[in-house]
Amino acid sequence: MNYDAQSTATRSQQSVLQTNKLLRNTYSLLAMTLVFSGFTAGLSMMFNLPHPGLLITLVGYFGLLFLTAKLRNSVWGLASVFALTGFMGLTLGPIVNAYLGMPNGSEIVMQAMVGTGVIFFALSAYAIKSEKDFSFMGSFLMVGILVAFLAGLSAYFFSMPGLALAVSAMFVLLMAGLILYQTSEIIHGGETNYIMATVTLYVSIYNLFLSLMHLIGAFSGND
């Protein structure tokens, strides 16, 4: 009986250590990819590169995302992560430049950046400290993101600014939920690969920032 208790305690301790290691690796890689993405966005802004367009953005994003998932258990997965986040940084630069060219554009970008940081850290801290299981949100988030994505495409192709604004509001809520979900998955063992965990959190932050920037710009009368 004592042996069983000791064995259970050992397994529990190992599980905690593995979770802490996964969290540490995920947040370390996330920080590096955000810095690298910021660097490529800065280059794009400095050279005033044009936006590659929706088709190239989607092909590049989904192609690199598929490659990263394929290579997630090898060292090449790290290279793929940086390729993905660097590419997304390049697509972000022209968008930020467009906002900076608006009246009060720097304030819009800064408010979106601060808002993104506050939301991410608050939700991550809540998920870690509360240790609540948010796995039940998985199916809802998957369907919600698909619906929002298709609605966003409709808003783009049919030039519907009202729908585009609604999609941004949806993405703020969905990305907040995705941060809770992914952090919970790391804590409870639903996600054991730090590369894929990093990608999910990066995409959440990227979309959250874009959506907040759109909403703040719209409500300030500059979008």
PDB file of C-alpha atoms in Angstrom:
ATOM      1  CA  MET A   1       0.000   0.000   0.000  1.00  0.00           C
ATOM      2  CA  ASN A   2       2.848   2.361   0.887  1.00  0.00           C
ATOM      3  CA  TYR A   3       4.543   1.361  -2.353  1.00  0.00           C
ATOM      4  CA  ASP A   4       1.392   2.265  -4.321  1.00  0.00           C
ATOM      5  CA  ALA A   5       1.188   5.627  -2.565  1.00  0.00           C
ATOM      6  CA  GLN A   6       4.851   6.351  -3.278  1.00  0.00           C
ATOM      7  CA  SER A   7       4.430   5.288  -6.909  1.00  0.00           C
ATOM      8  CA  THR A   8       1.409   7.568  -7.318  1.00  0.00           C
ATOM      9  CA  ALA A   9       3.267  10.484  -5.719  1.00  0.00           C
ATOM     10  CA  THR A  10       6.266   9.903  -7.994  1.00  0.00           C
ATOM     11  CA  ARG A  11       4.089   9.829 -11.111  1.00  0.00           C
ATOM     12  CA  SER A  12       2.333  12.991  -9.970  1.00  0.00           C
ATOM     13  CA  GLN A  13       5.645  14.736  -9.395  1.00  0.00           C
ATOM     14  CA  GLN A  14       6.949  13.652 -12.801  1.00  0.00           C
ATOM     15  CA  SER A  15       3.755  14.910 -14.420  1.00  0.00           C
ATOM     16  CA  VAL A  16       4.188  18.324 -12.766  1.00  0.00           C
ATOM     17  CA  LEU A  17       7.811  18.505 -13.893  1.00  0.00           C
ATOM     18  CA  GLN A  18       6.860  17.582 -17.464  1.00  0.00           C
ATOM     19  CA  THR A  19       4.093  20.203 -17.489  1.00  0.00           C
ATOM     20  CA  ASN A  20       6.436  22.890 -16.154  1.00  0.00           C
ATOM     21  CA  LYS A  21       9.038  21.957 -18.765  1.00  0.00           C
ATOM     22  CA  LEU A  22       6.444  22.105 -21.539  1.00  0.00           C
ATOM     23  CA  LEU A  23       5.216  25.505 -20.351  1.00  0.00           C
ATOM     24  CA  ARG A  24       8.783  26.818 -20.112  1.00  0.00           C
ATOM     25  CA  ASN A  25       9.705  25.567 -23.585  1.00  0.00           C
ATOM     26  CA  THR A  26       6.466  26.873 -25.087  1.00  0.00           C
ATOM     27  CA  TYR A  27       6.734  30.376 -23.656  1.00  0.00           C
ATOM     28  CA  SER A  28      10.459  30.598 -24.451  1.00  0.00           C
ATOM     29  CA  LEU A  29       9.850  29.645 -28.079  1.00  0.00           C
ATOM     30  CA  LEU A  30       6.788  31.910 -28.233  1.00  0.00           C
ATOM     31  CA  ALA A  31       8.849  34.870 -27.021  1.00  0.00           C
ATOM     32  CA  MET A  32      11.545  34.191 -29.629  1.00  0.00           C
ATOM     33  CA  THR A  33       9.024  33.840 -32.466  1.00  0.00           C
ATOM     34  CA  LEU A  34       7.282  37.070 -31.442  1.00  0.00           C
ATOM     35  CA  VAL A  35      10.607  38.909 -31.479  1.00  0.00           C
ATOM     36  CA  PHE A  36      11.497  37.400 -34.865  1.00  0.00           C
ATOM     37  CA  SER A  37       8.033  38.199 -36.239  1.00  0.00           C
ATOM     38  CA  GLY A  38       8.405  41.761 -34.973  1.00  0.00           C
ATOM     39  CA  PHE A  39      11.791  41.965 -36.699  1.00  0.00           C
ATOM     40  CA  THR A  40      10.414  40.815 -40.069  1.00  0.00           C
ATOM     41  CA  ALA A  41       7.426  43.155 -39.657  1.00  0.00           C
ATOM     42  CA  GLY A  42       9.881  45.975 -38.974  1.00  0.00           C
ATOM     43  CA  LEU A  43      11.830  45.138 -42.141  1.00  0.00           C
ATOM     44  CA  SER A  44       8.606  45.085 -44.135  1.00  0.00           C
ATOM     45  CA  MET A  45       7.672  48.499 -42.735  1.00  0.00           C
ATOM     46  CA  MET A  46      11.138  49.980 -43.229  1.00  0.00           C
ATOM     47  CA  PHE A  47      11.274  48.986 -46.895  1.00  0.00           C
ATOM     48  CA  ASN A  48       7.586  49.854 -47.315  1.00  0.00           C
ATOM     49  CA  LEU A  49       6.846  46.465 -48.848  1.00  0.00           C
ATOM     50  CA  PRO A  50       3.362  45.988 -50.304  1.00  0.00           C
ATOM     51  CA  HIS A  51       1.006  43.460 -48.809  1.00  0.00           C
ATOM     52  CA  PRO A  52       1.330  40.159 -50.704  1.00  0.00           C
ATOM     53  CA  GLY A  53      -2.430  39.836 -51.032  1.00  0.00           C
ATOM     54  CA  LEU A  54      -4.977  37.440 -49.598  1.00  0.00           C
ATOM     55  CA  LEU A  55      -4.149  34.449 -51.812  1.00  0.00           C
ATOM     56  CA  ILE A  56      -0.391  34.469 -51.167  1.00  0.00           C
ATOM     57  CA  THR A  57      -0.993  35.086 -47.460  1.00  0.00           C
ATOM     58  CA  LEU A  58      -3.360  32.123 -47.137  1.00  0.00           C
ATOM     59  CA  VAL A  59      -1.201  29.781 -49.231  1.00  0.00           C
ATOM     60  CA  GLY A  60       1.929  30.784 -47.321  1.00  0.00           C
ATOM     61  CA  TYR A  61       0.227  30.495 -43.930  1.00  0.00           C
ATOM     62  CA  PHE A  62      -1.496  27.149 -44.451  1.00  0.00           C
ATOM     63  CA  GLY A  63       1.479  25.708 -46.323  1.00  0.00           C
ATOM     64  CA  LEU A  64       3.940  26.605 -43.566  1.00  0.00           C
ATOM     65  CA  LEU A  65       1.433  25.533 -40.900  1.00  0.00           C
ATOM     66  CA  PHE A  66       1.112  22.104 -42.541  1.00  0.00           C
ATOM     67  CA  LEU A  67       4.910  21.846 -42.825  1.00  0.00           C
ATOM     68  CA  THR A  68       5.340  22.746 -39.151  1.00  0.00           C
ATOM     69  CA  ALA A  69       2.802  20.120 -38.082  1.00  0.00           C
ATOM     70  CA  LYS A  70       4.592  17.570 -40.267  1.00  0.00           C
ATOM     71  CA  LEU A  71       8.007  18.385 -38.759  1.00  0.00           C
ATOM     72  CA  ARG A  72       6.853  19.042 -35.187  1.00  0.00           C
ATOM     73  CA  ASN A  73       8.818  16.117 -33.718  1.00  0.00           C
ATOM     74  CA  SER A  74      12.125  16.996 -35.375  1.00  0.00           C
ATOM     75  CA  VAL A  75      14.638  19.818 -35.128  1.00  0.00           C
ATOM     76  CA  TRP A  76      13.407  21.041 -38.522  1.00  0.00           C
ATOM     77  CA  GLY A  77      10.119  21.851 -36.827  1.00  0.00           C
ATOM     78  CA  LEU A  78      11.859  24.772 -35.116  1.00  0.00           C
ATOM     79  CA  ALA A  79      13.058  26.125 -38.472  1.00  0.00           C
ATOM     80  CA  SER A  80       9.536  25.772 -39.827  1.00  0.00           C
ATOM     81  CA  VAL A  81       8.076  27.680 -36.863  1.00  0.00           C
ATOM     82  CA  PHE A  82      10.401  30.604 -37.504  1.00  0.00           C
ATOM     83  CA  ALA A  83       9.618  30.463 -41.231  1.00  0.00           C
ATOM     84  CA  LEU A  84       5.892  30.618 -40.433  1.00  0.00           C
ATOM     85  CA  THR A  85       6.107  33.426 -37.876  1.00  0.00           C
ATOM     86  CA  GLY A  86       8.606  35.356 -39.987  1.00  0.00           C
ATOM     87  CA  PHE A  87       6.278  35.152 -42.967  1.00  0.00           C
ATOM     88  CA  MET A  88       3.340  36.333 -40.854  1.00  0.00           C
ATOM     89  CA  GLY A  89       5.472  39.228 -39.654  1.00  0.00           C
ATOM     90  CA  LEU A  90       6.131  40.238 -43.262  1.00  0.00           C
ATOM     91  CA  THR A  91       2.384  40.256 -43.965  1.00  0.00           C
ATOM     92  CA  LEU A  92       1.748  42.274 -40.793  1.00  0.00           C
ATOM     93  CA  GLY A  93       4.176  45.099 -41.618  1.00  0.00           C
ATOM     94  CA  PRO A  94       2.163  46.657 -44.486  1.00  0.00           C
ATOM     95  CA  ILE A  95      -1.027  46.526 -42.395  1.00  0.00           C
ATOM     96  CA  VAL A  96       0.633  48.329 -39.484  1.00  0.00           C
ATOM     97  CA  ASN A  97       2.083  50.882 -41.921  1.00  0.00           C
ATOM     98  CA  ALA A  98      -1.420  51.553 -43.248  1.00  0.00           C
ATOM     99  CA  TYR A  99      -2.694  52.260 -39.736  1.00  0.00           C
ATOM    100  CA  LEU A 100       0.311  54.443 -38.916  1.00  0.00           C
ATOM    101  CA  GLY A 101      -0.585  56.553 -41.938  1.00  0.00           C
ATOM    102  CA  MET A 102      -3.985  57.380 -40.414  1.00  0.00           C
ATOM    103  CA  PRO A 103      -4.714  60.221 -37.961  1.00  0.00           C
ATOM    104  CA  ASN A 104      -3.866  58.945 -34.467  1.00  0.00           C
ATOM    105  CA  GLY A 105      -2.556  55.790 -36.152  1.00  0.00           C
ATOM    106  CA  SER A 106       0.298  55.341 -33.690  1.00  0.00           C
ATOM    107  CA  GLU A 107      -2.186  55.447 -30.805  1.00  0.00           C
ATOM    108  CA  ILE A 108      -4.370  52.824 -32.500  1.00  0.00           C
ATOM    109  CA  VAL A 109      -1.412  50.472 -32.978  1.00  0.00           C
ATOM    110  CA  MET A 110      -0.148  51.024 -29.435  1.00  0.00           C
ATOM    111  CA  GLN A 111      -3.579  50.480 -27.878  1.00  0.00           C
ATOM    112  CA  ALA A 112      -4.014  47.257 -29.871  1.00  0.00           C
ATOM    113  CA  MET A 113      -0.553  46.079 -28.816  1.00  0.00           C
ATOM    114  CA  VAL A 114      -1.156  46.823 -25.137  1.00  0.00           C
ATOM    115  CA  GLY A 115      -4.632  45.295 -25.270  1.00  0.00           C
ATOM    116  CA  THR A 116      -3.252  42.132 -26.854  1.00  0.00           C
ATOM    117  CA  GLY A 117      -0.561  41.827 -24.189  1.00  0.00           C
ATOM    118  CA  VAL A 118      -2.979  42.401 -21.309  1.00  0.00           C
ATOM    119  CA  ILE A 119      -5.516  39.882 -22.640  1.00  0.00           C
ATOM    120  CA  PHE A 120      -2.885  37.234 -23.326  1.00  0.00           C
ATOM    121  CA  PHE A 121      -1.106  37.469 -19.976  1.00  0.00           C
ATOM    122  CA  ALA A 122      -4.350  37.754 -17.978  1.00  0.00           C
ATOM    123  CA  LEU A 123      -5.942  34.709 -19.616  1.00  0.00           C
ATOM    124  CA  SER A 124      -2.746  32.647 -19.498  1.00  0.00           C
ATOM    125  CA  ALA A 125      -2.266  33.454 -15.817  1.00  0.00           C
ATOM    126  CA  TYR A 126      -5.894  32.592 -15.078  1.00  0.00           C
ATOM    127  CA  ALA A 127      -5.679  29.238 -16.868  1.00  0.00           C
ATOM    128  CA  ILE A 128      -2.432  28.336 -15.090  1.00  0.00           C
ATOM    129  CA  LYS A 129      -3.432  29.487 -11.614  1.00  0.00           C
ATOM    130  CA  SER A 130      -6.991  28.156 -11.655  1.00  0.00           C
ATOM    131  CA  GLU A 131      -5.952  24.849 -13.323  1.00  0.00           C
ATOM    132  CA  LYS A 132      -9.446  24.659 -14.818  1.00  0.00           C
ATOM    133  CA  ASP A 133      -9.973  22.282 -17.710  1.00  0.00           C
ATOM    134  CA  PHE A 134     -11.137  24.195 -20.794  1.00  0.00           C
ATOM    135  CA  SER A 135     -10.969  21.210 -23.138  1.00  0.00           C
ATOM    136  CA  PHE A 136     -14.767  21.380 -23.537  1.00  0.00           C
ATOM    137  CA  MET A 137     -14.231  24.527 -25.631  1.00  0.00           C
ATOM    138  CA  GLY A 138     -12.352  22.675 -28.385  1.00  0.00           C
ATOM    139  CA  SER A 139     -15.259  21.811 -30.686  1.00  0.00           C
ATOM    140  CA  PHE A 140     -16.921  25.199 -30.198  1.00  0.00           C
ATOM    141  CA  LEU A 141     -13.698  27.043 -31.037  1.00  0.00           C
ATOM    142  CA  MET A 142     -13.060  24.933 -34.128  1.00  0.00           C
ATOM    143  CA  VAL A 143     -16.548  25.609 -35.504  1.00  0.00           C
ATOM    144  CA  GLY A 144     -16.459  29.265 -34.449  1.00  0.00           C
ATOM    145  CA  ILE A 145     -13.094  29.908 -36.120  1.00  0.00           C
ATOM    146  CA  LEU A 146     -14.259  28.217 -39.333  1.00  0.00           C
ATOM    147  CA  VAL A 147     -17.454  30.309 -39.403  1.00  0.00           C
ATOM    148  CA  ALA A 148     -15.532  33.524 -38.662  1.00  0.00           C
ATOM    149  CA  PHE A 149     -12.949  32.696 -41.332  1.00  0.00           C
ATOM    150  CA  LEU A 150     -15.617  32.111 -43.999  1.00  0.00           C
ATOM    151  CA  ALA A 151     -17.462  35.257 -42.933  1.00  0.00           C
ATOM    152  CA  GLY A 152     -14.189  37.179 -43.179  1.00  0.00           C
ATOM    153  CA  LEU A 153     -13.679  35.939 -46.733  1.00  0.00           C
ATOM    154  CA  SER A 154     -17.215  37.034 -47.612  1.00  0.00           C
ATOM    155  CA  ALA A 155     -16.603  40.476 -46.114  1.00  0.00           C
ATOM    156  CA  TYR A 156     -13.389  40.781 -48.141  1.00  0.00           C
ATOM    157  CA  PHE A 157     -14.735  39.662 -51.507  1.00  0.00           C
ATOM    158  CA  PHE A 158     -18.076  41.465 -51.260  1.00  0.00           C
ATOM    159  CA  SER A 159     -16.698  44.626 -49.583  1.00  0.00           C
ATOM    160  CA  MET A 160     -18.916  44.478 -46.486  1.00  0.00           C
ATOM    161  CA  PRO A 161     -17.306  46.670 -43.784  1.00  0.00           C
ATOM    162  CA  GLY A 162     -20.067  45.954 -41.267  1.00  0.00           C
ATOM    163  CA  LEU A 163     -19.523  42.213 -41.554  1.00  0.00           C
ATOM    164  CA  ALA A 164     -15.747  42.717 -41.388  1.00  0.00           C
ATOM    165  CA  LEU A 165     -16.179  44.587 -38.111  1.00  0.00           C
ATOM    166  CA  ALA A 166     -18.391  41.806 -36.726  1.00  0.00           C
ATOM    167  CA  VAL A 167     -15.776  39.230 -37.769  1.00  0.00           C
ATOM    168  CA  SER A 168     -13.076  41.152 -35.893  1.00  0.00           C
ATOM    169  CA  ALA A 169     -15.250  41.166 -32.771  1.00  0.00           C
ATOM    170  CA  MET A 170     -15.799  37.424 -33.187  1.00  0.00           C
ATOM    171  CA  PHE A 171     -12.080  36.821 -33.551  1.00  0.00           C
ATOM    172  CA  VAL A 172     -11.307  38.736 -30.349  1.00  0.00           C
ATOM    173  CA  LEU A 173     -13.623  36.419 -28.425  1.00  0.00           C
ATOM    174  CA  LEU A 174     -12.468  33.283 -30.257  1.00  0.00           C
ATOM    175  CA  MET A 175      -8.761  34.032 -29.816  1.00  0.00           C
ATOM    176  CA  ALA A 176      -9.317  34.748 -26.120  1.00  0.00           C
ATOM    177  CA  GLY A 177     -11.010  31.363 -25.854  1.00  0.00           C
ATOM    178  CA  LEU A 178      -8.195  29.725 -27.817  1.00  0.00           C
ATOM    179  CA  ILE A 179      -5.601  31.092 -25.379  1.00  0.00           C
ATOM    180  CA  LEU A 180      -7.537  29.598 -22.463  1.00  0.00           C
ATOM    181  CA  TYR A 181      -8.023  26.320 -24.315  1.00  0.00           C
ATOM    182  CA  GLN A 182      -4.403  25.887 -25.422  1.00  0.00           C
ATOM    183  CA  THR A 183      -2.962  26.791 -22.027  1.00  0.00           C
ATOM    184  CA  SER A 184      -5.369  24.340 -20.400  1.00  0.00           C
ATOM    185  CA  GLU A 185      -4.339  21.635 -22.881  1.00  0.00           C
ATOM    186  CA  ILE A 186      -0.683  22.134 -21.918  1.00  0.00           C
ATOM    187  CA  ILE A 187      -1.456  21.917 -18.204  1.00  0.00           C
ATOM    188  CA  HIS A 188      -3.719  18.867 -18.446  1.00  0.00           C
ATOM    189  CA  GLY A 189      -1.678  16.890 -20.953  1.00  0.00           C
ATOM    190  CA  GLY A 190      -3.881  17.430 -23.992  1.00  0.00           C
ATOM    191  CA  GLU A 191      -0.949  19.020 -25.824  1.00  0.00           C
ATOM    192  CA  THR A 192       2.536  17.588 -25.295  1.00  0.00           C
ATOM    193  CA  ASN A 193       4.386  19.181 -28.234  1.00  0.00           C
ATOM    194  CA  TYR A 194       5.740  22.649 -27.444  1.00  0.00           C
ATOM    195  CA  ILE A 195       6.174  23.513 -31.125  1.00  0.00           C
ATOM    196  CA  MET A 196       2.474  23.077 -31.879  1.00  0.00           C
ATOM    197  CA  ALA A 197       1.516  24.777 -28.609  1.00  0.00           C
ATOM    198  CA  THR A 198       3.681  27.739 -29.620  1.00  0.00           C
ATOM    199  CA  VAL A 199       2.093  27.945 -33.060  1.00  0.00           C
ATOM    200  CA  THR A 200      -1.422  27.964 -31.611  1.00  0.00           C
ATOM    201  CA  LEU A 201      -0.596  30.704 -29.107  1.00  0.00           C
ATOM    202  CA  TYR A 202       1.252  32.746 -31.739  1.00  0.00           C
ATOM    203  CA  VAL A 203      -1.720  32.572 -34.126  1.00  0.00           C
ATOM    204  CA  SER A 204      -4.001  33.608 -31.246  1.00  0.00           C
ATOM    205  CA  ILE A 205      -1.847  36.648 -30.478  1.00  0.00           C
ATOM    206  CA  TYR A 206      -1.485  37.584 -34.166  1.00  0.00           C
ATOM    207  CA  ASN A 207      -5.222  37.470 -34.862  1.00  0.00           C
ATOM    208  CA  LEU A 208      -6.048  39.149 -31.566  1.00  0.00           C
ATOM    209  CA  PHE A 209      -3.747  42.065 -32.407  1.00  0.00           C
ATOM    210  CA  LEU A 210      -5.142  42.464 -35.926  1.00  0.00           C
ATOM    211  CA  SER A 211      -8.738  42.291 -34.712  1.00  0.00           C
ATOM    212  CA  LEU A 212      -8.200  44.795 -31.906  1.00  0.00           C
ATOM    213  CA  MET A 213      -6.446  47.160 -34.285  1.00  0.00           C
ATOM    214  CA  HIS A 214      -9.402  46.939 -36.686  1.00  0.00           C
ATOM    215  CA  LEU A 215     -11.964  47.526 -33.938  1.00  0.00           C
ATOM    216  CA  ILE A 216     -10.078  50.400 -32.301  1.00  0.00           C
ATOM    217  CA  GLY A 217      -9.506  52.006 -35.691  1.00  0.00           C
ATOM    218  CA  ALA A 218     -13.190  51.690 -36.588  1.00  0.00           C
ATOM    219  CA  PHE A 219     -14.479  53.107 -33.315  1.00  0.00           C
ATOM    220  CA  SER A 220     -12.006  55.974 -33.459  1.00  0.00           C
ATOM    221  CA  GLY A 221     -13.437  56.891 -36.864  1.00  0.00           C
ATOM    222  CA  ASN A 222     -10.196  56.220 -38.725  1.00  0.00           C
ATOM    223  CA  ASP A 223     -10.880  52.799 -40.272  1.00  0.00           C
TER     224      ASP A 223
END
